[in-house]
Tab-separated table of C-alpha atoms and ligand atoms in Angstrom:
chain	number	residue	atom	x	y	z
A	1	MET	CA	-8.913	75.317	137.468
A	2	THR	CA	-8.614	78.176	135.016
A	3	ALA	CA	-8.385	77.100	131.388
A	4	ASP	CA	-6.088	78.854	128.915
A	5	LEU	CA	-8.792	79.362	126.316
A	6	ALA	CA	-12.586	79.124	126.313
A	7	LEU	CA	-14.698	79.078	123.150
A	8	ARG	CA	-18.168	80.006	124.355
A	9	ASN	CA	-21.687	79.608	122.956
A	10	VAL	CA	-20.573	77.550	119.998
A	11	ARG	CA	-22.374	74.845	118.077
A	12	ILE	CA	-20.169	71.780	118.572
A	13	VAL	CA	-19.936	69.323	115.676
A	14	ASP	CA	-17.720	66.824	117.471
A	15	GLY	CA	-16.303	64.843	114.528
A	16	THR	CA	-18.050	61.557	115.289
A	17	GLY	CA	-21.043	62.292	113.080
A	18	ALA	CA	-23.280	62.959	116.115
A	19	ALA	CA	-25.857	65.741	116.050
A	20	PRO	CA	-24.473	69.155	117.083
A	21	ILE	CA	-24.774	70.402	120.657
A	22	GLU	CA	-24.600	73.976	121.930
A	23	GLY	CA	-22.087	74.893	124.589
A	24	ASP	CA	-18.540	75.901	125.513
A	25	VAL	CA	-15.201	74.225	124.958
A	26	ALA	CA	-12.159	74.736	127.205
A	27	VAL	CA	-8.518	74.299	126.196
A	28	THR	CA	-5.568	74.027	128.599
A	29	ALA	CA	-2.042	73.687	127.267
A	30	ASP	CA	-2.361	71.449	124.169
A	31	ARG	CA	-5.510	69.555	125.167
A	32	ILE	CA	-9.278	69.956	125.264
A	33	THR	CA	-10.145	70.103	128.961
A	34	GLY	CA	-13.873	70.801	128.920
A	35	VAL	CA	-16.812	70.232	126.589
A	36	GLY	CA	-20.265	71.583	127.385
A	37	SER	CA	-19.383	74.205	129.960
A	38	ALA	CA	-15.937	75.767	130.178
A	39	GLY	CA	-15.548	77.503	133.556
A	40	PRO	CA	-13.139	80.416	133.940
A	41	ALA	CA	-10.447	80.957	131.310
A	42	ALA	CA	-7.501	83.285	130.695
A	43	GLU	CA	-8.806	84.071	127.199
A	44	THR	CA	-12.390	83.859	126.015
A	45	ILE	CA	-13.715	83.857	122.477
A	46	ASP	CA	-17.429	84.259	121.964
A	47	GLY	CA	-18.476	81.963	119.147
A	48	GLU	CA	-22.191	82.766	119.129
A	49	GLY	CA	-23.662	81.583	115.819
A	50	LEU	CA	-20.488	79.731	114.831
A	51	THR	CA	-19.683	76.020	114.521
A	52	LEU	CA	-16.732	74.418	116.301
A	53	ALA	CA	-15.280	71.199	114.838
A	54	PRO	CA	-12.050	69.228	115.188
A	55	GLY	CA	-9.368	70.618	112.870
A	56	PHE	CA	-9.643	69.125	109.384
A	57	VAL	CA	-7.194	66.443	108.312
A	58	ASP	CA	-5.968	66.457	104.713
A	59	VAL	CA	-5.275	62.755	104.116
A	60	HIS	CA	-3.837	63.194	100.643
A	61	THR	CA	-1.132	65.816	100.258
A	62	HIS	CA	2.189	66.454	98.599
A	63	ASP	CA	3.217	68.890	101.318
A	64	ASP	CA	6.459	67.087	102.307
A	65	GLY	CA	8.681	69.881	101.008
A	66	ALA	CA	6.153	72.680	101.566
A	67	LEU	CA	6.269	72.103	105.325
A	68	LEU	CA	9.921	73.191	105.121
A	69	ARG	CA	9.659	75.759	102.299
A	70	HIS	CA	6.419	77.355	103.498
A	71	PRO	CA	6.158	76.421	107.196
A	72	GLY	CA	3.282	78.899	107.629
A	73	MET	CA	1.244	76.474	105.457
A	74	GLU	CA	-1.223	79.318	104.893
A	75	PHE	CA	-2.982	77.500	102.053
A	76	LYS	CA	-3.948	74.663	104.430
A	77	LEU	CA	-4.400	76.495	107.709
A	78	ALA	CA	-6.847	79.005	106.218
A	79	GLN	CA	-9.092	76.058	105.202
A	80	GLY	CA	-9.267	74.883	108.817
A	81	CYS	CA	-6.735	72.085	108.239
A	82	THR	CA	-4.629	71.280	111.267
A	83	SER	CA	-2.980	68.055	110.032
A	84	VAL	CA	-1.749	66.676	106.717
A	85	VAL	CA	-0.673	63.227	105.533
A	86	ILE	CA	2.437	63.517	103.338
A	87	GLY	CA	4.278	61.042	101.104
A	88	ASN	CA	1.357	60.197	98.820
A	89	CYS	CA	1.270	58.713	95.310
A	90	GLY	CA	4.565	56.921	95.924
A	91	PHE	CA	6.578	60.142	96.407
A	92	SER	CA	7.976	60.877	99.855
A	93	ALA	CA	10.672	63.127	101.267
A	94	ALA	CA	12.180	60.154	103.093
A	95	PRO	CA	14.147	58.050	102.660
A	96	ALA	CA	16.621	60.120	100.644
A	97	GLU	CA	20.245	60.537	99.714
A	98	VAL	CA	21.671	63.606	101.446
A	99	GLY	CA	22.039	66.459	98.949
A	100	ALA	CA	20.598	64.490	96.027
A	101	LYS	CA	18.250	66.024	93.470
A	102	ASP	CA	14.670	64.946	94.049
A	103	PRO	CA	13.801	62.868	90.971
A	104	SER	CA	10.053	63.549	91.223
A	105	GLY	CA	10.316	67.337	91.450
A	106	LEU	CA	7.418	67.182	93.916
A	107	ILE	CA	9.424	67.705	97.107
A	108	GLY	CA	11.452	70.724	96.023
A	109	VAL	CA	13.962	70.733	98.893
A	110	PRO	CA	17.435	69.172	98.689
A	111	PRO	CA	17.469	66.665	101.554
A	112	ASP	CA	19.838	66.985	104.487
A	113	TRP	CA	18.238	63.856	105.913
A	114	SER	CA	18.516	60.232	104.879
A	115	ASP	CA	15.620	58.682	106.774
A	116	LEU	CA	12.240	59.610	108.224
A	117	ALA	CA	13.696	60.339	111.665
A	118	GLY	CA	16.002	62.904	110.053
A	119	PHE	CA	13.168	64.411	108.016
A	120	GLY	CA	11.016	64.583	111.151
A	121	ALA	CA	13.766	66.492	112.947
A	122	ALA	CA	14.071	68.941	110.013
A	123	LEU	CA	10.318	69.351	110.060
A	124	GLU	CA	10.139	70.106	113.777
A	125	ALA	CA	13.015	72.592	113.426
A	126	ALA	CA	11.018	74.424	110.725
A	127	ARG	CA	8.120	74.923	113.189
A	128	PRO	CA	5.316	74.298	110.697
A	129	ALA	CA	1.812	75.615	111.331
A	130	VAL	CA	0.149	72.192	110.980
A	131	ASN	CA	0.828	68.619	112.087
A	132	ALA	CA	2.175	66.059	109.632
A	133	MET	CA	2.066	62.276	109.408
A	134	ALA	CA	4.161	60.520	106.748
A	135	LEU	CA	3.815	57.683	104.272
A	136	ILE	CA	6.877	56.024	102.727
A	137	GLY	CA	6.686	56.222	98.927
A	138	HIS	CA	7.335	53.367	96.532
A	139	ASN	CA	8.681	55.547	93.710
A	140	THR	CA	11.082	57.178	96.141
A	141	VAL	CA	12.357	53.902	97.565
A	142	ARG	CA	12.620	52.264	94.137
A	143	SER	CA	14.579	55.210	92.688
A	144	LEU	CA	17.011	55.040	95.603
A	145	VAL	CA	17.599	51.309	95.294
A	146	MET	CA	17.193	50.710	91.536
A	147	GLY	CA	17.543	54.110	89.855
A	148	ASP	CA	15.292	54.270	86.798
A	149	GLU	CA	15.556	50.572	85.899
A	150	ARG	CA	12.534	49.346	83.935
A	151	ARG	CA	12.597	45.789	85.245
A	152	ALA	CA	11.665	43.707	88.248
A	153	PRO	CA	14.020	43.964	91.229
A	154	THR	CA	16.509	41.243	92.071
A	155	ALA	CA	15.940	39.458	95.369
A	156	THR	CA	18.623	41.645	96.948
A	157	GLU	CA	17.053	44.865	95.645
A	158	LEU	CA	13.621	43.782	96.824
A	159	ALA	CA	14.979	43.007	100.293
A	160	GLU	CA	16.695	46.401	100.374
A	161	MET	CA	13.478	48.184	99.409
A	162	ARG	CA	11.493	46.241	101.982
A	163	ALA	CA	14.014	47.138	104.679
A	164	ALA	CA	13.712	50.828	103.734
A	165	VAL	CA	9.919	50.684	104.057
A	166	ALA	CA	10.157	48.820	107.372
A	167	THR	CA	12.600	51.405	108.747
A	168	GLY	CA	10.230	54.202	107.771
A	169	ILE	CA	7.348	52.512	109.546
A	170	GLU	CA	9.497	51.965	112.649
A	171	GLN	CA	10.352	55.662	112.595
A	172	GLY	CA	6.694	56.666	112.638
A	173	ALA	CA	5.283	56.405	109.114
A	174	CYS	CA	1.612	55.472	108.913
A	175	GLY	CA	2.102	53.314	105.842
A	176	PHE	CA	3.466	52.651	102.385
A	177	SER	CA	2.200	54.525	99.320
A	178	THR	CA	2.322	53.774	95.620
A	179	GLY	CA	1.779	55.786	92.448
A	180	LEU	CA	1.579	52.986	89.912
A	181	ILE	CA	1.101	55.253	86.896
A	182	TYR	CA	4.322	57.132	87.667
A	183	GLU	CA	8.020	56.573	87.023
A	184	PRO	CA	9.453	54.249	88.233
A	185	GLY	CA	6.579	52.559	90.106
A	186	ARG	CA	4.851	51.727	86.836
A	187	TYR	CA	7.578	49.170	86.090
A	188	SER	CA	6.665	47.106	89.147
A	189	GLU	CA	4.613	43.932	89.002
A	190	THR	CA	1.960	43.204	91.609
A	191	ASP	CA	4.210	40.843	93.595
A	192	GLU	CA	6.829	43.555	94.170
A	193	VAL	CA	4.167	45.846	95.624
A	194	VAL	CA	2.772	43.022	97.772
A	195	GLU	CA	6.206	42.393	99.278
A	196	LEU	CA	6.684	46.070	100.171
A	197	ALA	CA	3.116	46.633	101.376
A	198	ALA	CA	3.626	43.633	103.663
A	199	ALA	CA	6.277	45.610	105.550
A	200	ALA	CA	3.501	48.090	106.374
A	201	GLY	CA	0.867	45.432	106.972
A	202	GLN	CA	3.091	43.588	109.417
A	203	ALA	CA	3.244	46.708	111.601
A	204	GLY	CA	-0.504	47.309	111.304
A	205	ALA	CA	0.116	50.251	108.969
A	206	LEU	CA	-1.653	51.175	105.721
A	207	TYR	CA	-1.164	50.577	102.038
A	208	ALA	CA	-2.221	53.849	100.312
A	209	THR	CA	-2.371	53.749	96.550
A	210	HIS	CA	-2.705	55.852	93.453
A	211	ILE	CA	-3.865	52.795	91.532
A	212	ARG	CA	-2.373	51.570	88.263
A	213	ASN	CA	-5.170	52.889	86.081
A	214	GLU	CA	-7.992	55.345	86.808
A	215	GLY	CA	-9.531	55.250	83.331
A	216	ASP	CA	-10.250	52.412	80.910
A	217	HIS	CA	-8.874	49.824	83.348
A	218	LEU	CA	-10.177	51.319	86.592
A	219	LEU	CA	-11.894	48.130	87.738
A	220	GLN	CA	-8.857	45.903	87.189
A	221	ALA	CA	-6.734	48.433	89.042
A	222	ILE	CA	-9.163	48.483	91.990
A	223	GLU	CA	-9.057	44.692	92.053
A	224	GLU	CA	-5.248	44.790	92.063
A	225	ALA	CA	-5.247	47.196	95.026
A	226	ILE	CA	-7.656	44.994	96.970
A	227	GLU	CA	-5.569	41.928	96.150
A	228	ILE	CA	-2.339	43.633	97.243
A	229	GLY	CA	-3.966	44.475	100.581
A	230	ARG	CA	-5.171	40.900	100.979
A	231	GLN	CA	-1.835	39.288	100.203
A	232	ALA	CA	0.167	41.857	102.180
A	233	GLY	CA	-2.128	41.758	105.198
A	234	ALA	CA	-2.502	45.541	105.018
A	235	ALA	CA	-5.495	47.863	105.195
A	236	VAL	CA	-5.905	49.732	101.893
A	237	GLN	CA	-6.540	53.400	101.168
A	238	ILE	CA	-7.592	54.115	97.569
A	239	SER	CA	-6.283	57.617	96.853
A	240	HIS	CA	-8.312	60.251	94.955
A	241	HIS	CA	-10.873	57.736	93.707
A	242	LYS	CA	-12.116	58.699	90.249
A	243	ALA	CA	-13.083	57.516	86.784
A	244	ALA	CA	-10.871	59.470	84.386
A	245	GLY	CA	-11.919	60.358	80.854
A	246	ALA	CA	-15.451	60.976	79.597
A	247	ARG	CA	-15.939	57.439	78.288
A	248	ASN	CA	-15.318	56.085	81.808
A	249	TRP	CA	-17.582	58.443	83.729
A	250	GLY	CA	-19.999	56.616	86.004
A	251	LYS	CA	-17.656	53.673	86.564
A	252	VAL	CA	-17.068	54.787	90.157
A	253	VAL	CA	-20.416	53.168	90.994
A	254	GLU	CA	-18.997	49.800	89.996
A	255	SER	CA	-15.595	50.333	91.614
A	256	LEU	CA	-17.261	51.330	94.896
A	257	ALA	CA	-19.381	48.176	94.632
A	258	ARG	CA	-16.166	46.145	94.297
A	259	VAL	CA	-14.787	47.841	97.420
A	260	ASP	CA	-18.015	47.110	99.316
A	261	ALA	CA	-17.954	43.468	98.219
A	262	ALA	CA	-14.318	43.091	99.285
A	263	ASN	CA	-15.032	44.655	102.670
A	264	ALA	CA	-18.053	42.395	103.140
A	265	ALA	CA	-15.708	39.469	102.489
A	266	GLY	CA	-13.237	40.589	105.156
A	267	ALA	CA	-11.013	43.157	103.396
A	268	ASP	CA	-10.338	46.567	104.943
A	269	VAL	CA	-10.517	49.213	102.221
A	270	THR	CA	-11.260	52.938	102.524
A	271	LEU	CA	-10.941	55.830	100.083
A	272	ASP	CA	-10.480	59.554	99.618
A	273	VAL	CA	-11.588	62.111	97.046
A	274	TYR	CA	-11.073	65.772	96.152
A	275	PRO	CA	-14.146	67.857	95.246
A	276	TYR	CA	-13.130	69.039	91.752
A	277	THR	CA	-13.572	67.815	88.191
A	278	ALA	CA	-9.894	68.280	87.316
A	279	GLY	CA	-6.803	66.419	88.433
A	280	SER	CA	-3.266	67.815	88.525
A	281	GLY	CA	0.286	66.523	88.526
A	282	PRO	CA	3.661	66.418	86.752
A	283	MET	CA	2.798	66.657	83.040
A	284	ALA	CA	5.789	64.621	81.851
A	285	GLN	CA	4.334	61.627	83.677
A	286	TYR	CA	1.042	61.701	81.758
A	287	PHE	CA	2.373	61.831	78.211
A	288	ASN	CA	4.546	59.532	76.152
A	289	LEU	CA	6.552	61.707	73.746
A	290	ASP	CA	6.528	58.919	71.139
A	291	ARG	CA	2.739	58.951	70.909
A	292	LEU	CA	1.159	61.982	72.531
A	293	ASP	CA	-2.477	61.398	73.494
A	294	PRO	CA	-4.564	63.977	71.540
A	295	GLU	CA	-7.648	63.425	73.703
A	296	LEU	CA	-5.739	64.233	76.884
A	297	ALA	CA	-4.043	67.241	75.250
A	298	GLU	CA	-7.535	68.738	74.677
A	299	VAL	CA	-8.222	68.969	78.432
A	300	ILE	CA	-4.828	70.194	79.650
A	301	ARG	CA	-4.325	73.514	81.370
A	302	PHE	CA	-0.916	74.704	82.556
A	303	ALA	CA	-0.477	75.246	86.303
A	304	SER	CA	3.301	75.658	86.691
A	305	CYS	CA	5.319	75.955	83.507
A	306	PRO	CA	8.897	77.125	84.177
A	307	ALA	CA	9.719	76.749	80.459
A	308	PHE	CA	6.907	79.070	79.295
A	309	ARG	CA	5.589	81.142	82.199
A	310	PRO	CA	3.000	82.939	79.995
A	311	TYR	CA	1.277	79.565	79.472
A	312	GLU	CA	0.396	79.335	83.170
A	313	GLY	CA	-3.361	79.492	83.658
A	314	ARG	CA	-4.089	78.731	79.979
A	315	MET	CA	-5.541	75.706	78.172
A	316	ALA	CA	-3.314	73.924	75.632
A	317	THR	CA	-6.200	74.214	73.132
A	318	ASP	CA	-6.209	78.041	73.366
A	319	ILE	CA	-2.440	78.290	72.980
A	320	ALA	CA	-2.621	75.896	70.016
A	321	ALA	CA	-5.354	77.926	68.287
A	322	GLU	CA	-3.290	81.080	68.726
A	323	GLN	CA	-0.211	79.437	67.218
A	324	GLY	CA	-2.124	77.638	64.448
A	325	VAL	CA	-0.961	74.199	65.654
A	326	GLN	CA	-2.544	71.166	67.339
A	327	PRO	CA	-2.776	70.895	71.164
A	328	VAL	CA	-0.350	67.920	71.108
A	329	ASP	CA	2.204	70.212	69.435
A	330	VAL	CA	1.977	72.582	72.397
A	331	ILE	CA	2.461	69.659	74.789
A	332	ARG	CA	5.536	68.536	72.816
A	333	GLN	CA	6.942	72.074	72.708
A	334	VAL	CA	6.700	72.322	76.512
A	335	LEU	CA	7.931	68.832	77.365
A	336	THR	CA	11.000	69.060	75.126
A	337	ALA	CA	12.048	72.522	76.388
A	338	PRO	CA	14.661	72.885	79.151
A	339	ASP	CA	12.853	72.416	82.490
A	340	GLY	CA	9.863	71.053	80.572
A	341	ASP	CA	9.884	68.079	82.934
A	342	ARG	CA	9.071	70.461	85.797
A	343	THR	CA	5.697	71.382	84.304
A	344	ILE	CA	2.662	70.815	86.521
A	345	CYS	CA	-0.576	70.542	84.565
A	346	ILE	CA	-4.269	70.479	85.382
A	347	GLN	CA	-6.389	67.990	83.463
A	348	PHE	CA	-10.197	68.183	83.220
A	349	ILE	CA	-11.018	64.485	83.264
A	350	ILE	CA	-13.654	63.924	85.990
A	351	ASP	CA	-17.469	63.943	85.990
A	352	GLU	CA	-19.276	66.124	88.502
A	353	ALA	CA	-21.838	63.361	89.197
A	354	ASP	CA	-19.004	60.985	90.153
A	355	ILE	CA	-17.826	63.413	92.828
A	356	GLU	CA	-21.245	63.226	94.475
A	357	THR	CA	-21.312	59.423	94.195
A	358	ASN	CA	-17.893	59.324	95.848
A	359	LEU	CA	-18.758	61.743	98.633
A	360	ALA	CA	-21.909	59.812	99.517
A	361	HIS	CA	-19.925	56.619	100.202
A	362	PRO	CA	-19.611	56.156	103.994
A	363	LEU	CA	-15.893	55.239	103.880
A	364	MET	CA	-14.902	58.247	101.764
A	365	MET	CA	-12.495	60.760	103.322
A	366	VAL	CA	-11.436	64.126	101.935
A	367	GLY	CA	-7.932	64.673	100.590
A	368	SER	CA	-6.927	67.709	98.542
A	369	ASP	CA	-4.071	66.228	96.460
A	370	GLY	CA	-2.978	69.874	96.165
A	371	ILE	CA	0.467	70.474	94.690
A	372	PRO	CA	2.080	73.310	96.634
A	373	ASP	CA	3.982	75.013	93.824
A	374	LEU	CA	2.963	78.582	94.581
A	375	GLU	CA	4.879	80.147	91.708
A	376	GLY	CA	2.427	79.294	88.962
A	377	ARG	CA	-1.340	78.956	89.025
A	378	PRO	CA	-1.919	75.825	91.090
A	379	HIS	CA	-5.106	73.784	90.977
A	380	PRO	CA	-7.562	75.593	93.290
A	381	ARG	CA	-7.926	72.455	95.420
A	382	LEU	CA	-4.710	73.521	97.170
A	383	PHE	CA	-6.571	76.451	98.754
A	384	GLY	CA	-10.227	75.416	98.602
A	385	THR	CA	-10.873	71.715	99.162
A	386	PHE	CA	-12.359	71.628	102.662
A	387	PRO	CA	-14.528	74.771	102.492
A	388	ARG	CA	-15.718	73.596	99.058
A	389	VAL	CA	-17.050	70.349	100.524
A	390	LEU	CA	-18.863	72.327	103.234
A	391	SER	CA	-20.315	74.928	100.879
A	392	ARG	CA	-21.029	73.132	97.645
A	393	TYR	CA	-21.709	69.562	98.765
A	394	VAL	CA	-23.225	70.186	102.216
A	395	ARG	CA	-24.981	73.538	101.965
A	396	ASP	CA	-25.813	73.887	98.279
A	397	ARG	CA	-26.249	70.337	97.025
A	398	GLY	CA	-27.205	68.527	100.248
A	399	VAL	CA	-25.075	65.487	99.379
A	400	LEU	CA	-23.896	65.210	103.003
A	401	THR	CA	-25.053	66.552	106.337
A	402	LEU	CA	-22.618	68.909	108.027
A	403	GLU	CA	-21.936	66.351	110.782
A	404	ASP	CA	-21.183	63.607	108.290
A	405	ALA	CA	-18.930	65.830	106.186
A	406	VAL	CA	-16.983	66.829	109.299
A	407	ARG	CA	-16.689	63.168	110.324
A	408	ARG	CA	-15.005	62.350	106.990
A	409	MET	CA	-12.548	65.232	107.512
A	410	THR	CA	-11.732	64.368	111.128
A	411	SER	CA	-12.445	61.204	113.156
A	412	LEU	CA	-12.614	58.845	110.165
A	413	SER	CA	-9.287	60.181	108.864
A	414	CYS	CA	-7.559	60.203	112.255
A	415	ASP	CA	-8.669	56.681	113.102
A	416	ARG	CA	-7.578	55.391	109.725
A	417	PHE	CA	-4.187	57.085	109.556
A	418	GLY	CA	-3.298	56.465	113.199
A	419	PHE	CA	-3.492	59.979	114.661
A	420	ALA	CA	-3.810	59.216	118.375
A	421	ASP	CA	-6.147	61.447	120.401
A	422	ARG	CA	-7.128	63.655	117.476
A	423	GLY	CA	-10.218	64.042	115.326
A	424	ARG	CA	-12.859	64.619	118.001
A	425	VAL	CA	-14.032	67.487	120.171
A	426	ALA	CA	-13.827	65.561	123.446
A	427	GLU	CA	-12.067	65.962	126.751
A	428	GLY	CA	-8.500	64.688	126.654
A	429	GLN	CA	-8.106	65.067	122.880
A	430	PHE	CA	-5.425	67.352	121.455
A	431	ALA	CA	-6.823	70.840	120.899
A	432	ASP	CA	-6.812	70.958	117.087
A	433	LEU	CA	-9.947	72.983	116.353
A	434	VAL	CA	-11.666	75.042	113.682
A	435	LEU	CA	-14.374	77.636	114.303
A	436	PHE	CA	-16.381	78.562	111.215
A	437	ASP	CA	-19.636	80.036	109.988
A	438	ALA	CA	-21.596	77.142	108.492
A	439	GLU	CA	-23.801	79.622	106.579
A	440	THR	CA	-20.981	81.430	104.799
A	441	VAL	CA	-18.008	79.068	104.719
A	442	ALA	CA	-16.909	78.775	101.076
A	443	ASP	CA	-13.925	78.254	98.833
A	444	THR	CA	-13.013	81.329	96.804
A	445	ALA	CA	-10.063	79.860	94.880
A	446	THR	CA	-10.768	79.366	91.158
A	447	TYR	CA	-8.745	78.027	88.250
A	448	ASP	CA	-8.147	81.607	87.093
A	449	ASP	CA	-7.425	82.962	90.553
A	450	PRO	CA	-6.359	79.980	92.657
A	451	LYS	CA	-4.352	81.497	95.500
A	452	GLN	CA	-7.352	82.753	97.467
A	453	GLU	CA	-8.026	81.917	101.102
A	454	PRO	CA	-11.570	80.721	101.828
A	455	ALA	CA	-14.395	82.696	103.429
A	456	GLY	CA	-16.083	81.901	106.725
A	457	ILE	CA	-13.189	80.326	108.626
A	458	GLU	CA	-12.933	82.369	111.828
A	459	LEU	CA	-10.383	80.636	114.056
A	460	VAL	CA	-7.972	77.706	113.829
A	461	VAL	CA	-6.260	76.224	116.885
A	462	VAL	CA	-3.293	73.842	116.516
A	463	ASN	CA	-2.145	71.938	119.605
A	464	GLY	CA	-3.880	74.485	121.831
A	465	GLN	CA	-2.470	77.645	120.233
A	466	ILE	CA	-4.326	80.079	117.984
A	467	ALA	CA	-2.744	79.729	114.559
A	468	TYR	CA	-5.294	81.643	112.457
A	469	ARG	CA	-7.814	84.258	113.449
A	470	SER	CA	-10.143	86.287	111.208
A	471	GLY	CA	-7.842	86.176	108.210
A	472	ASP	CA	-4.587	86.595	110.139
A	473	HIS	CA	-1.924	83.915	110.392
A	474	THR	CA	-0.420	84.267	113.855
A	475	GLY	CA	2.772	82.354	113.032
A	476	VAL	CA	2.872	80.366	116.278
A	477	GLY	CA	4.213	77.298	114.439
A	478	THR	CA	2.825	74.664	116.804
A	479	GLY	CA	2.446	71.843	114.278
A	480	ARG	CA	4.175	68.567	115.119
A	481	PHE	CA	5.715	65.634	113.328
A	482	LEU	CA	3.361	62.851	114.355
A	483	ARG	CA	4.155	59.175	114.664
A	484	TYR	CA	1.659	56.535	113.726
A	485	GLN	CA	-0.023	54.747	116.608
A	486	PRO	CA	-0.841	51.281	115.276
A	487	SER	CA	-3.114	50.279	118.108
A	488	TYR	CA	-5.282	53.272	117.379
A	489	ARG	CA	-6.846	52.212	114.093
B	1	ZN	ZN1	-1.984	60.465	92.857
B	2	CU	CU1	-1.333	62.584	94.930
């Protein structure tokens, strides 16, 4: 049999964590059809000196709308990412009210769908460059059912929300997500979340959470997440694990110990992290206008600021010094301006040592948490996350071996999020592949110049087709809307 594509003389890092082997890999249609030796092929690529791995999986994204607005997904594809998990932090494109304004501002596309099946159809019609798997978001569901009510749901509202989550899971979602610091999820008590997470747990799907507090009350929030998983009968994914704020740095050691203890006692908890010392998100959600936090204002940088475009890429402290005011005054000025609620900020709140502690944990995956607003100056994690792990934390710092880093970006993620037949270089798997130079692969995106594609990524294959080659996006658009396979986990 003649294969469609042969990648010859490559170093295969297969995604399982096993030691690399040298050889060829054959691809026919959308599958891997040979590993070791490839036989004849219609197209051959010589990968001498290069490493071939399964395509990277970004388990924490806000790409729901970007898949439709920017179907080329250049910022992900150029990193070697072939799949993304959308609907994180409680914000998902589905369910939705047709034509309604997205209350979070994170999706950025007026919906012409009402449920996940409809969103999936819109996504496939857009022919995105990468695959996507969806979570159903708590904030989204709660806004639809309860508006911005700051109270517990009635029994009827709770049943309606649970039905919405269950429908999403039936239509292929891999789980239920929360963002318990955000509007309106922050008004929920633990028992509301348990009830909704149980709709996921019942179907063998995940509970993924941006926990209620990542700073002073990190440990209580971790305990709440573990408890929700226990009561709901759901596996738990702790999103972007961190200890926020200088006085909390180092606490990740203790929160990881709590996760380990829970797992030893029968829980099923895993985590993800992004390799940067700054977070990013909708600024209006982090500040209370009645008492602006001066400590937080000190570490804020503007990413997207429709109200004051010249502020983009600048620290609030620098703008304040220039204007002879306090940083909190700059925050107030922005938040009270028209469109101020659409500001995306970057906040420098994380300790470098904590990133290494996180990455060393065996159940830690990689998720960018990038916010795909390309108009301003986004956090560089949108363009650099995966190459940064391979360059800084594998090659420079030696925190992980290459095989182990690839495992956390591929098989671990696919097994956890229910991607059937993906995440390994093995015969019969879907041909999602990345070919890169392990000696030169590196992120080049910086806070000042964030929209830069990484170095050292040579070739990216999505469902058997070449989507990226030596800096060129081929535009084949072979990404798929994937449905969770519960038996797979
Ligand atoms: Zn989050
Ligand atoms: Cu997020």
